[in-house]
Structure formats: structure tokens, C-alpha cells
CSV table of C-alpha atoms in Angstrom, one decimal:
chain,number,residue,atom,x,y,z
A,1,MET,CA,0.0,0.2,0.7
A,2,GLU,CA,1.1,3.6,-0.6
A,3,ALA,CA,-0.5,6.5,0.4
A,4,ARG,CA,-0.2,10.0,-0.5
A,5,ILE,CA,-0.7,12.4,2.1
A,6,LEU,CA,-0.4,15.9,1.4
A,7,GLN,CA,2.7,17.6,3.7
A,8,SER,CA,2.5,21.3,3.1
A,9,SER,CA,-0.5,24.0,2.8
A,10,PRO,CA,-3.7,23.1,1.3
A,11,SER,CA,-2.7,24.4,-2.1
A,12,SER,CA,0.6,22.7,-2.8
A,13,CYS,CA,0.4,19.7,-4.3
A,14,CYS,CA,3.5,17.7,-2.6
A,15,PHE,CA,2.4,13.9,-1.6
A,16,SER,CA,5.0,11.9,0.3
A,17,SER,CA,4.5,8.0,0.8
A,18,GLY,CA,3.5,6.6,4.7
A,19,SER,CA,1.1,4.8,6.3
A,20,ILE,CA,-2.4,6.1,7.5
A,21,ASN,CA,-5.1,3.9,8.5
A,22,ARG,CA,-8.3,3.3,5.8
A,23,HIS,CA,-11.7,3.3,7.4
A,24,ARG,CA,-15.1,1.9,5.1
A,25,PHE,CA,-17.9,4.4,6.2
A,26,SER,CA,-21.3,5.5,3.8
A,27,SER,CA,-22.0,8.7,2.6
A,28,ILE,CA,-25.6,8.5,4.6
A,29,ILE,CA,-24.3,7.3,8.4
A,30,SER,CA,-23.7,10.2,10.5
A,31,PRO,CA,-20.2,10.3,11.5
A,32,SER,CA,-21.4,10.9,15.6
A,33,PRO,CA,-22.4,8.4,18.0
A,34,ASN,CA,-25.2,10.8,18.5
A,35,PRO,CA,-27.6,11.3,15.4
A,36,LEU,CA,-28.1,14.4,14.3
A,37,SER,CA,-32.0,15.7,13.6
A,38,VAL,CA,-31.1,17.0,10.0
A,39,SER,CA,-31.3,13.3,8.5
A,40,PHE,CA,-33.7,12.9,6.4
A,41,PRO,CA,-36.3,10.5,6.5
A,42,GLN,CA,-37.0,6.8,4.3
A,43,LYS,CA,-40.0,6.8,3.1
A,44,THR,CA,-42.5,4.5,1.4
A,45,ARG,CA,-43.0,5.4,-2.2
A,46,THR,CA,-45.2,5.2,-4.9
A,47,THR,CA,-44.9,6.0,-8.4
A,48,ARG,CA,-47.5,6.5,-11.6
A,49,VAL,CA,-45.8,5.8,-14.4
A,50,LEU,CA,-46.4,6.9,-18.2
A,51,SER,CA,-46.5,3.6,-20.4
A,52,MET,CA,-44.0,2.8,-23.0
A,53,SER,CA,-44.6,3.7,-26.6
A,54,LYS,CA,-46.2,-0.3,-27.7
A,55,LYS,CA,-43.5,-3.1,-28.3
A,56,ASP,CA,-43.4,-4.3,-31.7
A,57,ASP,CA,-41.3,-7.3,-31.1
A,58,ASN,CA,-41.0,-10.0,-28.0
A,59,THR,CA,-37.9,-9.0,-27.1
A,60,GLU,CA,-37.3,-9.0,-23.1
A,61,SER,CA,-37.4,-5.4,-21.0
A,62,LEU,CA,-34.1,-5.0,-19.4
A,63,SER,CA,-33.8,-3.9,-15.7
A,64,TYR,CA,-31.6,-2.6,-13.6
A,65,LYS,CA,-32.3,-5.5,-11.1
A,66,GLY,CA,-32.0,-8.0,-14.3
A,67,SER,CA,-28.8,-6.5,-15.2
A,68,GLY,CA,-27.2,-7.4,-11.5
A,69,VAL,CA,-28.1,-4.5,-9.5
A,70,ASP,CA,-30.8,-4.8,-6.6
A,71,ILE,CA,-32.3,-0.8,-4.8
A,72,ASP,CA,-34.8,-3.0,-2.8
A,73,ALA,CA,-31.6,-4.8,-1.7
A,74,GLY,CA,-29.9,-1.6,-0.7
A,75,THR,CA,-33.1,-0.1,0.4
A,76,GLU,CA,-33.0,-2.8,3.3
A,77,LEU,CA,-29.7,-2.4,3.8
A,78,VAL,CA,-30.2,1.6,4.6
A,79,ARG,CA,-32.8,0.4,7.0
A,80,ARG,CA,-30.9,-2.5,9.3
A,81,ILE,CA,-28.1,-0.3,9.3
A,82,ALA,CA,-30.3,2.5,10.1
A,83,LYS,CA,-30.7,0.4,13.9
A,84,MET,CA,-27.9,0.6,14.5
A,85,ALA,CA,-27.2,3.6,13.0
A,86,PRO,CA,-30.1,6.0,13.6
A,87,GLY,CA,-30.6,9.1,11.6
A,88,ILE,CA,-29.3,7.8,8.4
A,89,GLY,CA,-30.6,8.4,5.2
A,90,GLY,CA,-29.5,11.9,3.9
A,91,PHE,CA,-26.9,12.7,1.1
A,92,GLY,CA,-23.9,13.0,3.9
A,93,GLY,CA,-23.0,12.5,7.5
A,94,LEU,CA,-23.1,16.0,9.1
A,95,PHE,CA,-20.9,16.2,12.2
A,96,PRO,CA,-21.0,19.1,14.6
A,97,LEU,CA,-18.4,21.3,14.8
A,98,GLY,CA,-19.0,24.8,17.0
A,99,ASP,CA,-21.0,27.0,14.9
A,100,SER,CA,-20.6,24.0,12.1
A,101,TYR,CA,-21.2,21.2,10.4
A,102,LEU,CA,-18.3,19.1,8.8
A,103,VAL,CA,-20.6,17.5,5.8
A,104,ALA,CA,-18.4,14.4,4.9
A,105,GLY,CA,-19.7,12.0,1.7
A,106,THR,CA,-17.9,8.6,-0.5
A,107,ASP,CA,-18.4,6.8,-3.4
A,108,GLY,CA,-17.4,5.4,-6.9
A,109,VAL,CA,-17.8,5.3,-9.9
A,110,GLY,CA,-19.4,1.9,-10.3
A,111,THR,CA,-19.0,-0.1,-13.7
A,112,LYS,CA,-18.5,3.3,-15.7
A,113,LEU,CA,-14.9,1.8,-14.7
A,114,LYS,CA,-15.8,-1.2,-17.7
A,115,LEU,CA,-16.4,1.3,-20.2
A,116,ALA,CA,-13.0,2.9,-19.3
A,117,PHE,CA,-11.1,-0.2,-19.7
A,118,GLU,CA,-12.7,0.0,-23.1
A,119,THR,CA,-13.0,2.8,-24.7
A,120,GLY,CA,-9.0,4.0,-22.7
A,121,ILE,CA,-10.3,7.1,-22.0
A,122,HIS,CA,-9.0,7.1,-18.5
A,123,HIS,CA,-8.3,10.5,-17.7
A,124,THR,CA,-11.7,12.0,-17.0
A,125,ILE,CA,-12.6,9.1,-14.7
A,126,GLY,CA,-11.3,11.3,-12.0
A,127,ILE,CA,-13.9,13.8,-12.9
A,128,ASP,CA,-17.0,11.7,-12.0
A,129,LEU,CA,-15.2,10.2,-8.7
A,130,VAL,CA,-14.5,13.8,-7.0
A,131,ALA,CA,-18.5,14.8,-8.6
A,132,MET,CA,-20.3,12.1,-7.3
A,133,SER,CA,-19.3,12.7,-3.6
A,134,VAL,CA,-19.2,16.4,-3.9
A,135,ASN,CA,-22.5,17.0,-5.3
A,136,ASP,CA,-23.6,14.4,-2.2
A,137,ILE,CA,-22.5,16.8,-0.1
A,138,VAL,CA,-23.8,20.1,-1.9
A,139,THR,CA,-27.2,19.4,-0.9
A,140,SER,CA,-26.6,20.3,2.4
A,141,GLY,CA,-25.4,23.7,1.8
A,142,ALA,CA,-21.7,22.4,2.7
A,143,LYS,CA,-18.2,24.3,0.6
A,144,PRO,CA,-16.4,21.5,-0.3
A,145,LEU,CA,-13.0,21.9,1.5
A,146,PHE,CA,-10.6,18.7,0.9
A,147,PHE,CA,-10.9,15.2,-1.4
A,148,LEU,CA,-9.4,12.3,-0.3
A,149,ASP,CA,-9.0,9.3,-3.7
A,150,TYR,CA,-8.2,5.7,-2.8
A,151,PHE,CA,-6.9,3.6,-6.5
A,152,ALA,CA,-6.8,0.4,-5.9
A,153,THR,CA,-4.9,-2.3,-9.1
A,154,SER,CA,-3.2,-5.8,-9.8
A,155,ARG,CA,-0.2,-4.0,-11.2
A,156,LEU,CA,0.7,0.0,-11.2
A,157,ASP,CA,0.7,1.2,-14.6
A,158,VAL,CA,2.4,4.3,-14.0
A,159,ASP,CA,0.8,6.0,-16.9
A,160,LEU,CA,-2.7,5.1,-16.4
A,161,ALA,CA,-2.7,6.3,-12.7
A,162,GLU,CA,-1.3,9.9,-13.6
A,163,LYS,CA,-4.5,10.2,-16.2
A,164,VAL,CA,-7.2,8.9,-13.4
A,165,ILE,CA,-5.0,11.5,-11.1
A,166,LYS,CA,-5.2,14.0,-13.4
A,167,GLY,CA,-8.9,13.8,-13.7
A,168,ILE,CA,-9.0,13.5,-9.9
A,169,VAL,CA,-7.5,17.3,-9.9
A,170,ASP,CA,-9.2,18.7,-12.5
A,171,GLY,CA,-12.7,18.0,-10.4
A,172,CYS,CA,-11.1,19.0,-7.2
A,173,GLY,CA,-11.0,21.9,-9.4
A,174,GLN,CA,-14.1,23.0,-10.2
A,175,SER,CA,-16.1,22.5,-6.8
A,176,ASP,CA,-12.8,24.5,-5.9
A,177,CYS,CA,-11.3,21.8,-2.6
A,178,ALA,CA,-8.4,20.4,-2.4
A,179,LEU,CA,-7.1,16.9,-2.7
A,180,LEU,CA,-5.5,16.0,0.4
A,181,GLY,CA,-4.1,13.0,-0.5
A,182,GLY,CA,-5.1,9.4,-1.2
A,183,GLU,CA,-4.3,5.7,-1.3
A,184,THR,CA,-2.3,4.2,-4.5
A,185,ALA,CA,-2.7,0.1,-3.7
A,186,GLU,CA,-1.1,-2.4,-5.8
A,187,MET,CA,-2.5,-5.9,-5.0
A,188,PRO,CA,-1.5,-8.5,-7.4
A,189,ASP,CA,-4.1,-11.1,-8.0
A,190,PHE,CA,-7.1,-9.3,-7.4
A,191,TYR,CA,-8.0,-6.8,-10.3
A,192,ALA,CA,-7.3,-8.3,-14.2
A,193,GLU,CA,-4.9,-7.4,-16.0
A,194,GLY,CA,-5.3,-3.4,-16.8
A,195,GLU,CA,-8.0,-3.1,-14.5
A,196,TYR,CA,-8.5,-0.8,-11.3
A,197,ASP,CA,-10.8,0.4,-8.5
A,198,LEU,CA,-11.7,4.1,-7.4
A,199,SER,CA,-13.3,5.3,-3.9
A,200,GLY,CA,-13.4,9.2,-3.4
A,201,PHE,CA,-14.1,10.7,-0.1
A,202,ALA,CA,-15.1,14.1,0.5
A,203,VAL,CA,-15.3,17.0,3.2
A,204,GLY,CA,-17.1,19.6,3.8
A,205,ILE,CA,-18.5,22.9,5.7
A,206,VAL,CA,-21.7,24.9,6.7
A,207,LYS,CA,-23.0,26.8,9.1
A,208,LYS,CA,-25.1,25.5,11.3
A,209,ASP,CA,-27.9,28.1,11.0
A,210,SER,CA,-27.3,27.7,7.0
A,211,VAL,CA,-28.0,24.0,6.4
A,212,ILE,CA,-30.1,23.0,3.4
A,213,ASN,CA,-32.4,20.2,5.3
A,214,GLY,CA,-35.9,20.0,3.8
A,215,LYS,CA,-37.7,21.2,6.9
A,216,ASN,CA,-39.5,24.0,5.4
A,217,ILE,CA,-40.6,22.5,2.2
A,218,VAL,CA,-44.8,22.8,2.1
A,219,ALA,CA,-46.7,21.8,-0.9
A,220,GLY,CA,-46.8,24.9,-3.7
A,221,ASP,CA,-42.8,24.7,-3.6
A,222,VAL,CA,-40.7,24.5,-7.1
A,223,LEU,CA,-38.8,21.8,-8.4
A,224,ILE,CA,-36.3,23.5,-11.1
A,225,GLY,CA,-33.3,21.0,-12.6
A,226,LEU,CA,-30.1,21.2,-13.6
A,227,PRO,CA,-29.2,19.4,-16.9
A,228,SER,CA,-26.7,16.9,-16.1
A,229,SER,CA,-23.5,16.2,-18.8
A,230,GLY,CA,-25.4,12.3,-19.4
A,231,VAL,CA,-26.0,9.8,-17.3
A,232,HIS,CA,-23.4,10.2,-14.7
A,233,SER,CA,-21.6,7.8,-12.7
A,234,ASN,CA,-25.2,5.5,-11.9
A,235,GLY,CA,-26.6,3.2,-14.1
A,236,PHE,CA,-23.9,1.7,-16.0
A,237,SER,CA,-24.3,-1.9,-15.1
A,238,LEU,CA,-27.9,-2.0,-17.5
A,239,VAL,CA,-26.2,0.2,-19.9
A,240,ARG,CA,-23.5,-2.5,-20.9
A,241,LYS,CA,-26.4,-4.8,-21.3
A,242,VAL,CA,-28.0,-2.6,-23.6
A,243,VAL,CA,-24.7,-1.8,-25.7
A,244,ALA,CA,-24.3,-5.3,-25.8
A,245,ARG,CA,-28.0,-6.3,-26.9
A,246,SER,CA,-28.0,-3.0,-29.1
A,247,GLY,CA,-25.1,-4.4,-31.7
A,248,LEU,CA,-23.2,-1.6,-31.1
A,249,SER,CA,-19.3,-0.5,-30.5
A,250,LEU,CA,-18.5,2.3,-28.5
A,251,LYS,CA,-16.6,3.8,-31.9
A,252,ASP,CA,-20.5,4.0,-33.2
A,253,GLU,CA,-22.3,7.3,-33.9
A,254,LEU,CA,-25.2,7.7,-30.9
A,255,PRO,CA,-28.0,7.3,-32.7
A,256,GLY,CA,-29.7,10.9,-33.2
A,257,GLY,CA,-25.9,12.6,-31.4
A,258,SER,CA,-23.3,14.4,-32.2
A,259,THR,CA,-20.6,11.6,-30.8
A,260,THR,CA,-19.4,8.3,-30.4
A,261,LEU,CA,-21.7,5.8,-28.1
A,262,GLY,CA,-18.5,5.9,-26.0
A,263,GLU,CA,-17.9,9.3,-25.7
A,264,ALA,CA,-21.6,9.8,-24.8
A,265,LEU,CA,-21.6,7.4,-22.4
A,266,MET,CA,-17.6,8.6,-20.8
A,267,ALA,CA,-18.7,12.1,-20.8
A,268,PRO,CA,-17.7,13.5,-16.9
A,269,THR,CA,-20.5,13.6,-14.4
A,270,THR,CA,-21.3,17.6,-14.0
A,271,ILE,CA,-19.9,19.0,-10.7
A,272,TYR,CA,-23.1,21.8,-9.3
A,273,VAL,CA,-20.8,23.0,-6.7
A,274,LYS,CA,-20.2,26.3,-7.8
A,275,GLN,CA,-23.3,26.9,-8.9
A,276,VAL,CA,-25.8,25.8,-6.7
A,277,LEU,CA,-23.4,27.3,-4.2
A,278,ASP,CA,-24.3,30.4,-5.2
A,279,ILE,CA,-28.3,29.6,-6.2
A,280,ILE,CA,-28.2,28.9,-2.4
A,281,SER,CA,-26.5,32.2,-1.5
A,282,ARG,CA,-29.4,34.1,-2.9
A,283,GLY,CA,-31.8,32.5,-0.6
A,284,GLY,CA,-35.1,30.3,-1.2
A,285,VAL,CA,-33.2,27.3,-1.3
A,286,LYS,CA,-35.2,24.8,0.8
A,287,GLY,CA,-34.0,21.0,-0.5
A,288,ILE,CA,-31.3,19.4,-2.8
A,289,ALA,CA,-31.6,16.3,-4.3
A,290,HIS,CA,-28.7,14.8,-6.6
A,291,ILE,CA,-30.1,12.6,-8.8
A,292,THR,CA,-28.2,9.0,-8.9
A,293,GLY,CA,-28.7,5.7,-8.6
A,294,GLY,CA,-32.9,5.1,-7.9
A,295,GLY,CA,-33.2,8.2,-10.2
A,296,PHE,CA,-36.2,10.9,-9.6
A,297,THR,CA,-38.4,7.8,-8.2
A,298,ASP,CA,-36.1,7.0,-4.7
A,299,ASN,CA,-33.9,10.9,-4.7
A,300,ILE,CA,-36.5,13.4,-4.4
A,301,PRO,CA,-38.4,12.6,-2.0
A,302,ARG,CA,-35.5,11.6,0.3
A,303,VAL,CA,-35.8,15.1,1.2
A,304,PHE,CA,-39.4,15.7,2.1
A,305,PRO,CA,-40.7,16.0,5.5
A,306,ASP,CA,-43.1,13.1,6.3
A,307,GLY,CA,-46.6,13.5,3.9
A,308,LEU,CA,-45.4,15.5,0.9
A,309,GLY,CA,-44.8,14.0,-2.4
A,310,ALA,CA,-44.4,15.5,-5.9
A,311,VAL,CA,-45.2,16.0,-9.3
A,312,ILE,CA,-43.0,15.7,-12.4
A,313,HIS,CA,-44.0,17.3,-15.7
A,314,THR,CA,-42.2,14.9,-18.1
A,315,ASP,CA,-42.6,17.8,-20.9
A,316,ALA,CA,-40.6,20.7,-18.9
A,317,TRP,CA,-37.4,19.3,-21.4
A,318,GLU,CA,-36.4,17.1,-23.5
A,319,LEU,CA,-35.0,14.0,-23.1
A,320,PRO,CA,-31.9,14.1,-24.8
A,321,PRO,CA,-30.9,11.5,-27.1
A,322,LEU,CA,-28.1,9.0,-25.2
A,323,PHE,CA,-31.4,8.4,-22.7
A,324,LYS,CA,-34.1,8.0,-26.0
A,325,TRP,CA,-31.4,5.1,-27.1
A,326,ILE,CA,-31.1,3.4,-23.9
A,327,GLN,CA,-34.5,2.7,-23.3
A,328,GLN,CA,-35.3,1.5,-27.2
A,329,SER,CA,-32.8,-0.3,-27.0
A,330,GLY,CA,-32.8,-1.8,-23.9
A,331,ARG,CA,-36.8,-1.6,-24.3
A,332,ILE,CA,-37.0,-0.2,-21.1
A,333,GLU,CA,-39.9,0.6,-19.1
A,334,ASP,CA,-40.4,4.4,-18.1
A,335,SER,CA,-40.6,2.8,-14.7
A,336,GLU,CA,-37.4,1.4,-14.4
A,337,MET,CA,-35.4,4.5,-16.6
A,338,ARG,CA,-37.4,7.0,-13.6
A,339,ARG,CA,-35.8,5.4,-10.8
A,340,THR,CA,-32.1,4.4,-12.8
A,341,PHE,CA,-31.5,6.9,-14.6
A,342,ASN,CA,-31.0,11.1,-14.4
A,343,LEU,CA,-32.5,11.5,-17.8
A,344,GLY,CA,-31.0,14.9,-18.6
A,345,ILE,CA,-32.2,16.4,-14.8
A,346,GLY,CA,-28.4,15.5,-12.4
A,347,MET,CA,-29.6,17.7,-9.2
A,348,VAL,CA,-33.2,19.1,-8.3
A,349,LEU,CA,-33.7,22.4,-6.1
A,350,VAL,CA,-36.6,22.8,-4.1
A,351,VAL,CA,-37.1,26.3,-3.5
A,352,SER,CA,-40.0,28.6,-3.1
A,353,PRO,CA,-41.5,30.3,-6.2
A,354,GLU,CA,-40.2,33.2,-5.4
A,355,ALA,CA,-36.9,32.2,-6.0
A,356,ALA,CA,-38.1,29.8,-9.2
A,357,SER,CA,-39.3,33.1,-10.6
A,358,ARG,CA,-35.7,34.7,-9.8
A,359,ILE,CA,-33.9,31.0,-10.7
A,360,LEU,CA,-36.2,30.8,-13.8
A,361,GLY,CA,-35.6,34.4,-14.9
A,362,GLU,CA,-31.5,33.8,-14.4
A,363,ALA,CA,-31.8,31.2,-16.8
A,364,LYS,CA,-34.0,32.8,-19.1
A,365,ASN,CA,-30.9,35.7,-19.5
A,366,GLY,CA,-28.2,33.0,-20.5
A,367,ASP,CA,-26.5,32.7,-17.1
A,368,TYR,CA,-26.9,28.7,-16.6
A,369,VAL,CA,-29.5,26.6,-17.8
A,370,ALA,CA,-32.6,25.8,-15.5
A,371,TYR,CA,-35.5,24.0,-15.6
A,372,SER,CA,-39.0,24.1,-13.6
A,373,ILE,CA,-39.6,20.7,-13.9
A,374,GLY,CA,-42.8,20.1,-11.1
A,375,GLU,CA,-43.8,21.2,-7.6
A,376,VAL,CA,-44.4,19.6,-4.3
A,377,ILE,CA,-48.0,18.5,-3.1
A,378,ASN,CA,-49.6,16.5,-0.4
A,379,GLY,CA,-49.3,12.8,-0.3
A,380,GLU,CA,-46.3,10.9,-1.1
A,381,GLY,CA,-43.7,9.2,-3.1
A,382,VAL,CA,-43.4,11.1,-7.0
A,383,THR,CA,-45.8,10.7,-9.9
A,384,TYR,CA,-45.6,11.3,-13.3
A,385,HIS,CA,-47.4,14.0,-16.1
């Protein structure tokens, strides 16, 4: 094992080897033995979905569970962990520090790595790694402070590892946080030749009186969607099944798109930190959901108080060509798409009607792209119109 630990100021890029303790933890578990009141509850969710167009063949519909990922099993694990560490359920874990909270998150990039191995695109996968953690902690209103990475492989290819770490550096730059250090683990016979695995860990800070926790959300609040760059970094077990069924090569042009299929799928995850913190600074933001595994159906309700749900207007934005191709090629039901992918919206802000008018006005002026995609309603779960 080779640890990369920053020895000087956070702006320095000097690392030296040494030994560190490595811990496994979840971004949804409060790091304090005494759970904080700002954690979000898990709720039973129901979904009304639009039906797909009639199938023109007998090809089986692909699903995330059929591809090897069981979201329900993951939810059950969270339920069991909650018995041991009550209060979990948010996108990040909060730890009290004076008049502030430290907010921590951890994640990986899943089987998007398989496509990195196939395409040879390694220089942006580090951006994905940073994005998945910093996008989680910014949902609490936290500004990222620093990031740590874990890079594991059977045989260290220095040139390849450098490309990956360069992406991590780029991601930290986009989120205005320091790459504080990391771990390089060389484990012979553990991974296939030329393959590696990644994990990332981010810590940020937010004043206690500025935490975004969803407690003040009410019926009538507006859902603002910020566009994604593509699939981001979840759902790739299903994506790879779709690619295999389609018969297309990753070098083929994406139907309806302007890039190759491989380039479209490997587009780095959007880092929303600076944009979201800027919007928060002007008031009216009550809750934020990072749309990753679980899609709209599971992630949006995580920020709501009990008794509230959401209606999504599916015509509020245009479904990107990549998601159209995934759904058509995999014959995937609407409900499965909405519980697996971001569908072109990577971050959802729950805001007051007044804040929504301001945000949409700024978007109309060309400051950024944002959509009014729905509203909060009385009830439970997410419905689609």
C-alpha cells in the first residue's frame, strides 16, 4: 500500500509516502454516535408512470435488477444499518463542529470503469469520482474543503494512474476543494490485468444556521432541475447490457447524437458545486436532491418532510438522445428509467415560488440552464404527468 498524504498547505501538490489508517464508511451514516436531527427520513414511495409505446417485438425489457443491481436490497441494507446508527438517510453525514457542521460523503464510479477500460478514456474518470461525492455534500449547502482518493490495481501502471489522478485534480479544481491525499493499493492477482477500482471521500463545511435540510418544504414549492452531462456515474450495469444487446460498437455514432456512443457514455459527471452554492447564497432553497442511483423516484422524496410528495412534468425538458437510445434499445419501461437514470436532470432544487421565478429568470438571461420540472404536493412519492 502506498499512501499519498499532503504534507504542506492545501494548495500544495507535494505528496509523500507513509502509512495511514483506512476506514470503510457510508455517506448516509452520521459520523457521530449521536445522530443529528438534520438527517432525512426514508419513506415508502409510490409512482404513477406513463406507459411506453407498444412494443413491436417480443424482446424482453431490460431492468437494473436483471442487470445485477437490486435497489430494493440496497434500501433494505440502509434500513438495517439505521437500527445500528439511527438518523441516516441524507446524501451526506453531518458532524457538529462549533457553529458549523462538517459534511462528509463517499462514493465510487461503479461499472462506468468497465467502459473506461474498453474505450481507453481514463483522463476524465477522476472527474466522475470527485463529482459523485462533492455533489452529495453540496445538497446540505456545504462548501467542499478537501478530497481523498483510493486507487487500487493488481499491477501499477504509472502512466495510466497519472491520467486518472489528473482527472481527480481537475475535479477538485471544478469544485474548489483541495486534493489532500490518497491511497494507491497494488494488490497482485486481485484485479484483471489493466483494470483498477476507485473510491473517493469528500469533506465540506456549512454553518448550522445555513444547513439545507428540507424541513421547511411545503406543498406548492417548485422543483428546479439542473441539466446533466449524460448518464453521469450510475446505471452502467444496465447500460452495458443495453450496449451488448444493441450490437453497436462504442466507436459507432450515437443514434440522434453528435458523438460516438463511447464518448457520450464517458462524458464526465457534471460538478454542480459552484452553481448550487451561488443559487443558495441568494435564498429560497429549501432542499436539494442529487439524482443518482434511484433516479427521480427514490432520490427526490429523500428531502421531503413526511406527508409530502412531488409531481414531475415530463414535458418540462427534452429527453437527451442518449437516454432515448438506452430506453429504445433496451426496451426499458418508463418506471425503470425513472428509478435508474437521471434522464437529463442531475440535480433537483426544491425552492420557494419566489426563488423559482428568480432562478428561471436568470436562466432565461443565459446565466445558466435550469428548468421548472414540477412541484411539491400533499401525499407520498413521485407521480409523473
